[in-house]
PDB file of C-alpha atoms in Angstrom:
ATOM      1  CA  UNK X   1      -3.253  -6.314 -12.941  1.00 74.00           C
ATOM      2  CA  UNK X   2      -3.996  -6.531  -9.356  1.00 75.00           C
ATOM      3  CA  UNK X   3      -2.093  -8.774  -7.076  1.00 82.00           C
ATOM      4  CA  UNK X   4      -2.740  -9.930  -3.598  1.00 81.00           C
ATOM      5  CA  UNK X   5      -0.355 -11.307  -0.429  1.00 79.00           C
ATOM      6  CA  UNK X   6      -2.698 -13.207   2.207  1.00 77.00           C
ATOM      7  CA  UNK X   7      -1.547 -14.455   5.551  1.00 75.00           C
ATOM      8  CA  UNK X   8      -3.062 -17.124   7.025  1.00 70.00           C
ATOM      9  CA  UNK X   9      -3.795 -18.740  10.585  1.00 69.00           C
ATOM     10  CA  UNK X  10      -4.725 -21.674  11.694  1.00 67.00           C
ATOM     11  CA  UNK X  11      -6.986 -20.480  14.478  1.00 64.00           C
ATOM     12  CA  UNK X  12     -10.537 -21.376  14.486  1.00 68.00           C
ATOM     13  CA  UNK X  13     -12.819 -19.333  12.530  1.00 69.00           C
ATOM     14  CA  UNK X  14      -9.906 -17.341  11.347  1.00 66.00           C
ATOM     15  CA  UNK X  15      -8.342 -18.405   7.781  1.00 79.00           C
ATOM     16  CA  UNK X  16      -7.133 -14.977   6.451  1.00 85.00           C
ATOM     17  CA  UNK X  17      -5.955 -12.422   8.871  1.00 87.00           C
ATOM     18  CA  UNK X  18      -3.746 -10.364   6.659  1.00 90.00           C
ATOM     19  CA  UNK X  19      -3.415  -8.898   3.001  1.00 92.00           C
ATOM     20  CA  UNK X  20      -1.690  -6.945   0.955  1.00 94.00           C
ATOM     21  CA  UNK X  21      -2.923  -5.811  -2.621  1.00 94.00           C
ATOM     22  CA  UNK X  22      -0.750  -4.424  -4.667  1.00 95.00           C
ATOM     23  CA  UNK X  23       0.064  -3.427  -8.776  1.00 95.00           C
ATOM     24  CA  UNK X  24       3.167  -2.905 -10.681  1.00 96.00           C
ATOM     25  CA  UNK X  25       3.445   0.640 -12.296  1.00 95.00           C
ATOM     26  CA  UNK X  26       6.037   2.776 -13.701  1.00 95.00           C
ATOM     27  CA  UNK X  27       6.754   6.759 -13.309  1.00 91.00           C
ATOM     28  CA  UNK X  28       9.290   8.471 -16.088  1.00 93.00           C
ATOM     29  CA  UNK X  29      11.301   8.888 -13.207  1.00 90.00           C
ATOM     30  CA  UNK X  30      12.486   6.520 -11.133  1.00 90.00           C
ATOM     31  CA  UNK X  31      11.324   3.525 -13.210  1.00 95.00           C
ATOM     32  CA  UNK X  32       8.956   0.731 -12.392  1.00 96.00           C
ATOM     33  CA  UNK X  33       7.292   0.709  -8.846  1.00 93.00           C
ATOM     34  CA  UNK X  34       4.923  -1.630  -6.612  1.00 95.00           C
ATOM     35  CA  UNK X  35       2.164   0.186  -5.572  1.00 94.00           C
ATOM     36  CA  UNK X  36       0.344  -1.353  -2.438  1.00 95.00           C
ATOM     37  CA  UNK X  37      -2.930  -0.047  -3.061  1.00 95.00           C
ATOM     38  CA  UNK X  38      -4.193  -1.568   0.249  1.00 95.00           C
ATOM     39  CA  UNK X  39      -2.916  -3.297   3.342  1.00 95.00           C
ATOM     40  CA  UNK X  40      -4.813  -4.959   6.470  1.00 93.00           C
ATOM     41  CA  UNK X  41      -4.115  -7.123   9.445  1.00 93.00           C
ATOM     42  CA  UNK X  42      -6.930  -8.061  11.666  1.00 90.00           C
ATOM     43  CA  UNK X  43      -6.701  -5.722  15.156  1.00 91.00           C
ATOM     44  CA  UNK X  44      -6.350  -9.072  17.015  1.00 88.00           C
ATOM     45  CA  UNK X  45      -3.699 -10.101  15.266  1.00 88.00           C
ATOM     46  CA  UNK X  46      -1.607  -7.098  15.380  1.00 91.00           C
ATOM     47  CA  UNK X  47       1.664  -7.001  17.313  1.00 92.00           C
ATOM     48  CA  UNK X  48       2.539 -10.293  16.213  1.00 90.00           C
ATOM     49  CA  UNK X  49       4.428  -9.520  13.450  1.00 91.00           C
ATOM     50  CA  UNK X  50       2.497 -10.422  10.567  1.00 91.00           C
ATOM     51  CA  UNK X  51       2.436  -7.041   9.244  1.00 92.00           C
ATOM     52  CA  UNK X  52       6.055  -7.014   8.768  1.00 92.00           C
ATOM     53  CA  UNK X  53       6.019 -10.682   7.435  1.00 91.00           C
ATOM     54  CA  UNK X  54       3.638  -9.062   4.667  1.00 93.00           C
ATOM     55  CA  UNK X  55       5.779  -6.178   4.087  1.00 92.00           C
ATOM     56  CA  UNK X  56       8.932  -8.040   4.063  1.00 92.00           C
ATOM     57  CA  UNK X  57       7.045 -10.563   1.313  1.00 92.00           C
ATOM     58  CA  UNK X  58       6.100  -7.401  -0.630  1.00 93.00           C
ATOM     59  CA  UNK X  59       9.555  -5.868  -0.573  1.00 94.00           C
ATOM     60  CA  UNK X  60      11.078  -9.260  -1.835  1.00 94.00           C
ATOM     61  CA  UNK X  61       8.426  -9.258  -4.801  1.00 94.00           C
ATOM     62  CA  UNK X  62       9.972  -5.691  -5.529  1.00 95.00           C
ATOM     63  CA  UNK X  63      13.354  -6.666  -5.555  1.00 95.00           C
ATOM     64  CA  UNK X  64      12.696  -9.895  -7.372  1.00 95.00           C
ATOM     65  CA  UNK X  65      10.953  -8.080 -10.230  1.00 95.00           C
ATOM     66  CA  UNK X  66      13.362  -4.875 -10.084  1.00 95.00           C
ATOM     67  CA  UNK X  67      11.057  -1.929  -8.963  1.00 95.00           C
ATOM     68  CA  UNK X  68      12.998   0.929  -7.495  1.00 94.00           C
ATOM     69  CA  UNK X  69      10.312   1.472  -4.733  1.00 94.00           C
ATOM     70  CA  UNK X  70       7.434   0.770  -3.060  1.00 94.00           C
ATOM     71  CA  UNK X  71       4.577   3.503  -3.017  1.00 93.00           C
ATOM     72  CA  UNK X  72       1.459   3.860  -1.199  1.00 93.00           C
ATOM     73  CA  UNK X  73      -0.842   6.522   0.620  1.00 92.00           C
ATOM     74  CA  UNK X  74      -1.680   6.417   4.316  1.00 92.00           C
ATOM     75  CA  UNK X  75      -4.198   8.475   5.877  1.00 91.00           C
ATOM     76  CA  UNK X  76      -3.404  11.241   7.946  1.00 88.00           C
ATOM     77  CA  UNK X  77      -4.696  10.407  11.158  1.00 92.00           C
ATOM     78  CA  UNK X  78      -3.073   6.642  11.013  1.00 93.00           C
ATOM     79  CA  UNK X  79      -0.744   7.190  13.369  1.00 94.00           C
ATOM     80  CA  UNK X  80       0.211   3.744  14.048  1.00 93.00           C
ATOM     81  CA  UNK X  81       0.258   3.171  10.741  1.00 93.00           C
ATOM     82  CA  UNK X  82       2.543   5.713   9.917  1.00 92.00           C
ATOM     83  CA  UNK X  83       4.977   5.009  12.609  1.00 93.00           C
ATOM     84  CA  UNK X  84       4.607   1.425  11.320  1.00 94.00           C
ATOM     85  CA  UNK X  85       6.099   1.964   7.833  1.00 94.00           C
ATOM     86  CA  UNK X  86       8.458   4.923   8.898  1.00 93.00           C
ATOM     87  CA  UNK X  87      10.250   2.069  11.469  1.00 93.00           C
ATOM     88  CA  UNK X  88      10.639   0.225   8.198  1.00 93.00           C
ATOM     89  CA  UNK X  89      12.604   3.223   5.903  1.00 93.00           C
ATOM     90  CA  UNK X  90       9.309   4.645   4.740  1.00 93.00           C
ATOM     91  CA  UNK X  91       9.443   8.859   3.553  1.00 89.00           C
ATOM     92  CA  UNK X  92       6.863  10.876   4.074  1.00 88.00           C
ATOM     93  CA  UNK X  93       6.852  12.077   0.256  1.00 88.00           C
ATOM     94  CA  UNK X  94       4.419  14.799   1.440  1.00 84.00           C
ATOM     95  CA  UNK X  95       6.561  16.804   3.704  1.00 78.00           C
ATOM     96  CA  UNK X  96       9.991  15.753   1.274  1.00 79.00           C
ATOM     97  CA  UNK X  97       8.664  16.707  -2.359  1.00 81.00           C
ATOM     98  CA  UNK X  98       5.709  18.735  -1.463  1.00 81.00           C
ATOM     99  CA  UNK X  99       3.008  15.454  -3.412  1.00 80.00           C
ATOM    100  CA  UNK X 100      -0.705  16.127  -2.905  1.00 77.00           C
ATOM    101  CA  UNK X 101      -2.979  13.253  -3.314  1.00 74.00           C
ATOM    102  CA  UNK X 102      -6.058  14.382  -5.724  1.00 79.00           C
ATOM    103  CA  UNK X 103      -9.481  12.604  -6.829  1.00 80.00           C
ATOM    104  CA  UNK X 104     -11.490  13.700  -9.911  1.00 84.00           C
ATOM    105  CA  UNK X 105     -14.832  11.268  -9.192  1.00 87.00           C
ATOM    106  CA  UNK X 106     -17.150   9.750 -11.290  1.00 90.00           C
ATOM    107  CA  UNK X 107     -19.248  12.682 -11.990  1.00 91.00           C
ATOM    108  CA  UNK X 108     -16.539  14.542 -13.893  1.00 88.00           C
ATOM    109  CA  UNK X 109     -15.034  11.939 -15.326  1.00 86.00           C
ATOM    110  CA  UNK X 110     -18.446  11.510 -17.154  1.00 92.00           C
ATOM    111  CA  UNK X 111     -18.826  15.310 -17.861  1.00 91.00           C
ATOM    112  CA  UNK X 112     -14.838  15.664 -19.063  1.00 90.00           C
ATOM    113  CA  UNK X 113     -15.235  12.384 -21.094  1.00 93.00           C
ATOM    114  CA  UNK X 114     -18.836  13.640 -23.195  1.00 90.00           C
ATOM    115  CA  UNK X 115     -16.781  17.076 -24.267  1.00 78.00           C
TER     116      UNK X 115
END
């Protein structure tokens, strides 16, 4: 099941300016997890500190319904991103334990799936 975390803003013409979607999973592991699949505030909203109201929201889900992290992928060239979540206790899990993201797309899901 997919959740979502809006924030809103009274300014005209503007009622969402943030979200956060996000899914409970679990890995053998380390136990269960919330994944934040995606994440988005508005560019003229950033600096403000609605991002880290949304993050601090998502981390207090986590805690509140015991996950031993919070995942999620960022893309390589998001920078400010990056430096975003690593100000916040993020690990690059990619340069740590050596993860590698990987896609098999809808093509050979079909051909793997008629075998």
């Amino acid at each position: 099941m997919l959740h979502c975390k809006i924030h809103d803003h009274n300014m005209p013409g503007h009622t969402v300016v943030g979200f956060a979607m996000y899914y409970f999973t679990y890995d053998p592991w380390i136990g269960k997890l919330l994944y934040l699949e995606d994440f988005y505030v508005m560019k003229e909203f950033r600096g403000y500190g609605i991002g880290s109201e949304i993050l601090k929201n998502l981390s207090h889900t986590a805690v509140k319904t015991r996950c031993s992290s919070m995942h999620f992928i960022v893309a390589e060239w998001n920078k400010p991103s990056i430096e975003f979540y690593k100000r916040r206790g993020a690990s690059d899990l990619s340069l740590e334990e050596g993860w590698r993201l990987f896609e098999i797309d809808k093509e050979y899901l079909l051909k793997m799936s008629a075998k």
